[in-house]
Each structure stands twice: as C-alpha cells, then as structure tokens.
Amino acid sequence: MDASVDPVGYYTDAFTSTVSEALRSLGIQDEPIIERPRKGESDLCLPCFNLAKRAGLRPDTLATMVLERMLPSELFHVSSVSGYLNCTFEPGRYVKDLAVHMWSRGGDIGLSPPNGERVTVEHTSANPNGPFHVGRARNPVLGDTLVRMLRADGSEVEAQYWVNDMGKQAMLLVWGMHNIDASELGPAEREKKDHQLVRFYQAANAKMETDPSMEPLINVLLRNYEAAVASLDMDRVISAEGRPVIRAKDVRSACELVLDGMKSSLSDLNVAMDSFVYESKVVSDGSLQRVIEGLRKSPLCREENGALYLDLTGLVDEQKDEEFKKRFVLTRSDGSGLYTTRDIGYHLWKLSMCDRAINVLGEDHKYQSLQLSIALKELGQERLPETMFYSFVSLPEGKMSTRRNRVVFLDDLLDEAVSNAREEVLKRRSDLSPEGLEAISRSVGIGALRFNMVRVQPDKQIVFRWEEALNFDGASAPFVQYSHARACSILGKDPSGFLGEVDWSMLVEPSEMKLVRKLSELGPVISLGARERKVHLMAPYLVELASFFNEFYRDCPVLKEEDPSRRKARMALVELSRRVLGRGLWCLGIDAPMSM
RNA sequence: GGGCCUGUGGCUUAGCCUGGAUAUAGCGCCGGCCUUCUAAGCCGGAUGUCGGGGGUUCGAAUCCCCCCAGGUCCGCCA
C-alpha cells in the first residue's frame, strides 16, 4: 500500500463496497450506513436493524446472510453479532499501514495541505475599558484554539479582534481620563495600563450613577464624536454645552492604551491576534451609511420619528417566538447609528474578505446575532457568519461583577497558575536553573488553565473554583505534557535511534498496536474542530492518547530492547507519539515541554 | 410572560444533531505497584431512577409533548 494513502479511508472503502455487493446480491439496493462502533473490538460496524425491517427479516438473520455472501478480504474479517455486522481490520497489516502513513508525514503530522479556504475568526473583542476578568476568558481560549485547528486543517486564517471605540464605554473612559484627577482615585491593582486606566472608567461610571447630567453629556459627546469620525476630522475638538472636552483622536488613543495591557494578558495566555479592527473604521469609510441606505430599501424597513427600524413581525411564526422583539432599530431619531448597525457594516466587510466568518461570542449575544443575520439577508448577503457561543464563567457566590467587586482578573489567575505550577515543579526537580524552572512552570500553569477552559462543551456553564481551574491531576494539561516529556526523555538518550528504515511489523504488543491506532485519530479530531467547531474534543483525545502512551511505556522497554529492529521500531513509535502529542498540544495553545 | 442553552455516580464530564450491542472518562474514596527508559505515572475495586412525567419506536441519555431547576436574552445600551 502506498504510504500517501490514508489507511482509514482505504480499509473503510474496501469494507463498504464488499458490504454493498453482498447486499445487492440479496436484492437490497439501500446504501449501507457504516458506523464506527463506540464500544467493542471492531473497527467498523453495520447495524442491520433498519435494513432488516425493510427486508422483512430479523436483524441477526440479515447480518448472517450478508456475512455469508461477502467475499473474503485480506484487509479485514467480519462477524455477525446480535444484529450487527462487525468488521475488524487485519490487525498487523492495518497497524503497519497506519504507521507507515503517519511516518511519511514527518514533522508535518496533523497538518493538512492548504485547502484554499480563507477563514476569519473574530474572537475576544472585549470592550477596551479595563482588564480581562475570567468570566469572559473562555472567549480568547476557545477562539485561539479554533484558529489553530483551522490552520492545522489547511485553512488560511485571520484572528480578528473587533474593537469598540465608538460606544458609551469608550466615551466614559476618555471622559474620565481627561476630567478626573488621578489623585482622587484609589491605587491600581497592577502597573499594567489596563489596570491603571480602568480606574478612570470606574470613576466615570460611578459619577454617572449619581449625577443625572452625565448621561446626556456622554450622549452629546458620542454624537459629536461620530460626526467627527464620519468627516475624517480626528483633530476636531469634541465639545458639549459649548465647552471643549476632548479631541476626536483621544478616544482611539485611550482605547489603544487600555488595549496594550489587554494584549499582554492575551500573549501570556499564548493567544495571538492577527488584526484589530476598530468600529470607527465602519463610520469613517462610509460603510455605515451604505448599510443604512441599503436597509432603507428592504421591505421590512420602517421609520418612526426619524428613527429607522426593521419590522420583524413577519418572522415571528418562523422563529416560533411570539415575543420576538418586533423592531430591530437601526438609527436613532437624530440619525446616528447604533452598535448593531455598525456591526452589520463590519460583517459585510468581513464577509467580503473571506470564505467563512466565525464569531466566538458569549451566549448573551445570541439574540443580537440572530438580528444581525436577518439584516444581512435583507442586504442580499448570502453567506452568513457562523457562531460559536459559550456560557459564562461564574463564581460560587454568583455572577462575576466588577461593580460589586466580585470578580477574578485574568492576570491574577495567570499568576496564580504559574506559581502553583512552580511549587509542583519544585517538589519533583532540584536540578533546574532558575530559567528552566520558570519555563516549565509557565508551560504547566498556563497549559492547565487553557486545558480546563476548552475541555468542556462551550455551552455548558462553568462555576469558577480555584482548585479546579488549577487542576494538575488526571485529565489535565500536565498529564499530557508529562507523556510528551517522557517521550522526549527517551529520544534524548538516543537521538539517532529511529533513523533509517523502520520495520513497523515489529510492533505486535497490544499496547503498541493500541497506541498506533490512537495516534491515527489526530486528523479526524482536528477536522471535527475545524469544520464543526467542536474544539472541545481535542482535550479528551489527548488524555486518552497520553494514557495509551503511558501503557506502552510501562509494557514495552525501548532503550533496553535488545532486538535492534524492534528497538528501532519502538524508538520510531516514541518519536511518532512525540509528534502527535506535540501537535495536539499546539492546537490547544499549550506548550509541550521537553522535560518536566 | 415568551425564546434559546444547560441538567448524566458525592463532584466534574463525553455521548444527544444523525435512536441501536454492557452509558465515556477524570477527581475524590478503597486496595496494590518505584534495585527496571521521569510514580505529574500504572493496575484493580466500589459508586448511575442519564432532572421528573407522558408519548413515538422492535429499541430512547439520544426524537416529540408537558413540568421542574439553573443560565441567558427580549433597549432609539454596547
């Protein structure tokens, strides 16, 4: 068999066509639905229940009849068990074919060739008014993992952060920075700019709650600011009640300052963005106006007191939602745009730049996202953004809230993770340099955090508990990292041990064969993540793989193996495991340390 | 009030879209394994009305209906 052919598909096709032929010889024309059994020894199965029903036979009778009519194959053998036709690939041959195929990919294992698809993943996009808290930390972790898995799957991906520099939050921040004396504020939690500047935002917010003149003031500023942005006059002085308050360009620079601090948290989490797109872009390049003009032509569009809205009444039944908000407001009475309107402009632009747009959003954005899609359809947009929603992380005592001071900052969690990891490393290693200790502690600490945020289905709520967030035992990043380090340790003792021709048929031990099979599941796990956005399946896959590697490690001595050919095959299996574990961890944005 | 999401051993969780063979793992608990390539490991054991009730089906954790609990949304806010 040619090394470039994927054995899974090859064997599956062989079984499928043999089954189809046998079925046809029984006069059954249905295309058989071949499944992967969840349990049991076999590799594939054909449940015969529905076929038997249509043929008027008992399932086990049909299975046996099909079995009797199947041509024998060198690739697999088949048995009939309680209504199932079970197919088991010829173990030695299959494992060898898998290993040869994987080995031929070299260091590129798990990377598909470019598929020509351009994907934009928008994630994180938190308002630039203060540091990240862990309530939203799932967003960058899920988003970045998706980006990595798409890249591994061969897509050309852009990770995009949509920065809200046009809204009330941004204006409150700037107003605070220019009108509140720093000496009136309490000390900041950290030196980082996001922690420093959030104090101005909080103070401005507090003032708005007590001072009724604040709200109209901010609204006037926002309106004047939008006008300045629309006419590309960033030097314009933005005033209210005739008094100058800020310059238009101050808003953007304030956001950028806070964003600097936020970017450094992202980088600590191993999250990299490719581009930051500011909301003001949509205003300054005129696309906001084009959106409004375009939607004006929609039959759903209505006007009231100068405000434009889409009348969604007709969609009520379709959505099975009697209380569907009937109006999707596009502009205020004064003609100025709203967040959702700018979002439409952004999406039109984004969709024109890629083949697939994916948004990672908190579940609170579901409704807004639905409205967005309706508006995009009204504008004639055929491709719509895909969404990945996640539920919030809350605290045992309730929802995180900055105002009630009930919040855990991401920066604190990151520090805590690294310092817990450091303690664990120190328990086991005394030979490390300070730099080595830091590097391993960081890999382990941050890895454990990221792992715990992607290991569960995104739409499940998470209650944040320190001991769980920093879990280093069992199904955790360090468990997987440890297997990787063990592999590296063996390879380090004989770096040339797998060079030359490898005889994969030397791998006959059950734990070797199990490991090879598990290694071959990397590709399918990556494509499930990339194509169906099920990124949470990578974590349990890696745990299972690491566990199989540990069994192999226990059962099969490598360096001490005396038969040179078997030793080489085992060395190569260790190298293959190292590559696959490394690739999987890379997909999760988790470092794969050489030693722990 | 209505829409959407979630509810699986003491705790956390996979499977649900696309119904099928003994319901997946981990933590914790109990009992073993370091003169042998890193014990952050391995092996064995106990633990389940798959939120509750109906229905469809030869067969339901999975599909449909009702109910309960938690989350979330229903602004000329973002």
XYZ file of C-alpha atoms in Angstrom, chain A residues 110 112 115 117 119 121 142-143 145-157 356-358 386 388 522-538 587:
44
model
C -1.598 16.685 11.784
C -3.336 19.225 6.152
C -7.357 23.885 1.285
C -10.282 28.444 2.234
C -11.459 31.968 7.317
C -12.320 34.112 13.228
C -11.908 28.955 22.532
C -11.218 31.404 19.715
C -7.973 27.020 19.743
C -10.384 27.215 16.834
C -7.890 29.352 14.903
C -5.128 26.831 15.484
C -7.263 23.853 14.493
C -8.424 25.605 11.325
C -4.819 26.340 10.428
C -3.839 22.731 11.041
C -6.739 21.722 8.816
C -5.261 23.777 5.972
C -7.295 26.963 6.063
C -5.823 30.421 5.776
C -6.994 32.036 8.986
C -16.013 31.655 6.123
C -16.535 34.032 9.019
C -16.793 32.591 12.501
C -21.124 31.097 11.814
C -19.683 29.629 18.475
C -5.400 13.079 15.391
C -6.504 14.097 11.911
C -10.207 13.381 12.420
C -10.182 15.214 15.757
C -8.623 18.266 14.127
C -11.110 18.321 11.268
C -14.049 17.962 13.645
C -12.749 21.023 15.439
C -12.080 22.971 12.259
C -15.195 22.060 10.301
C -17.801 21.630 13.032
C -16.213 23.905 15.629
C -16.130 21.044 18.145
C -12.805 22.110 19.571
C -13.565 20.645 22.995
C -12.945 17.095 21.742
C -9.188 17.613 21.450
C -3.723 23.021 18.721
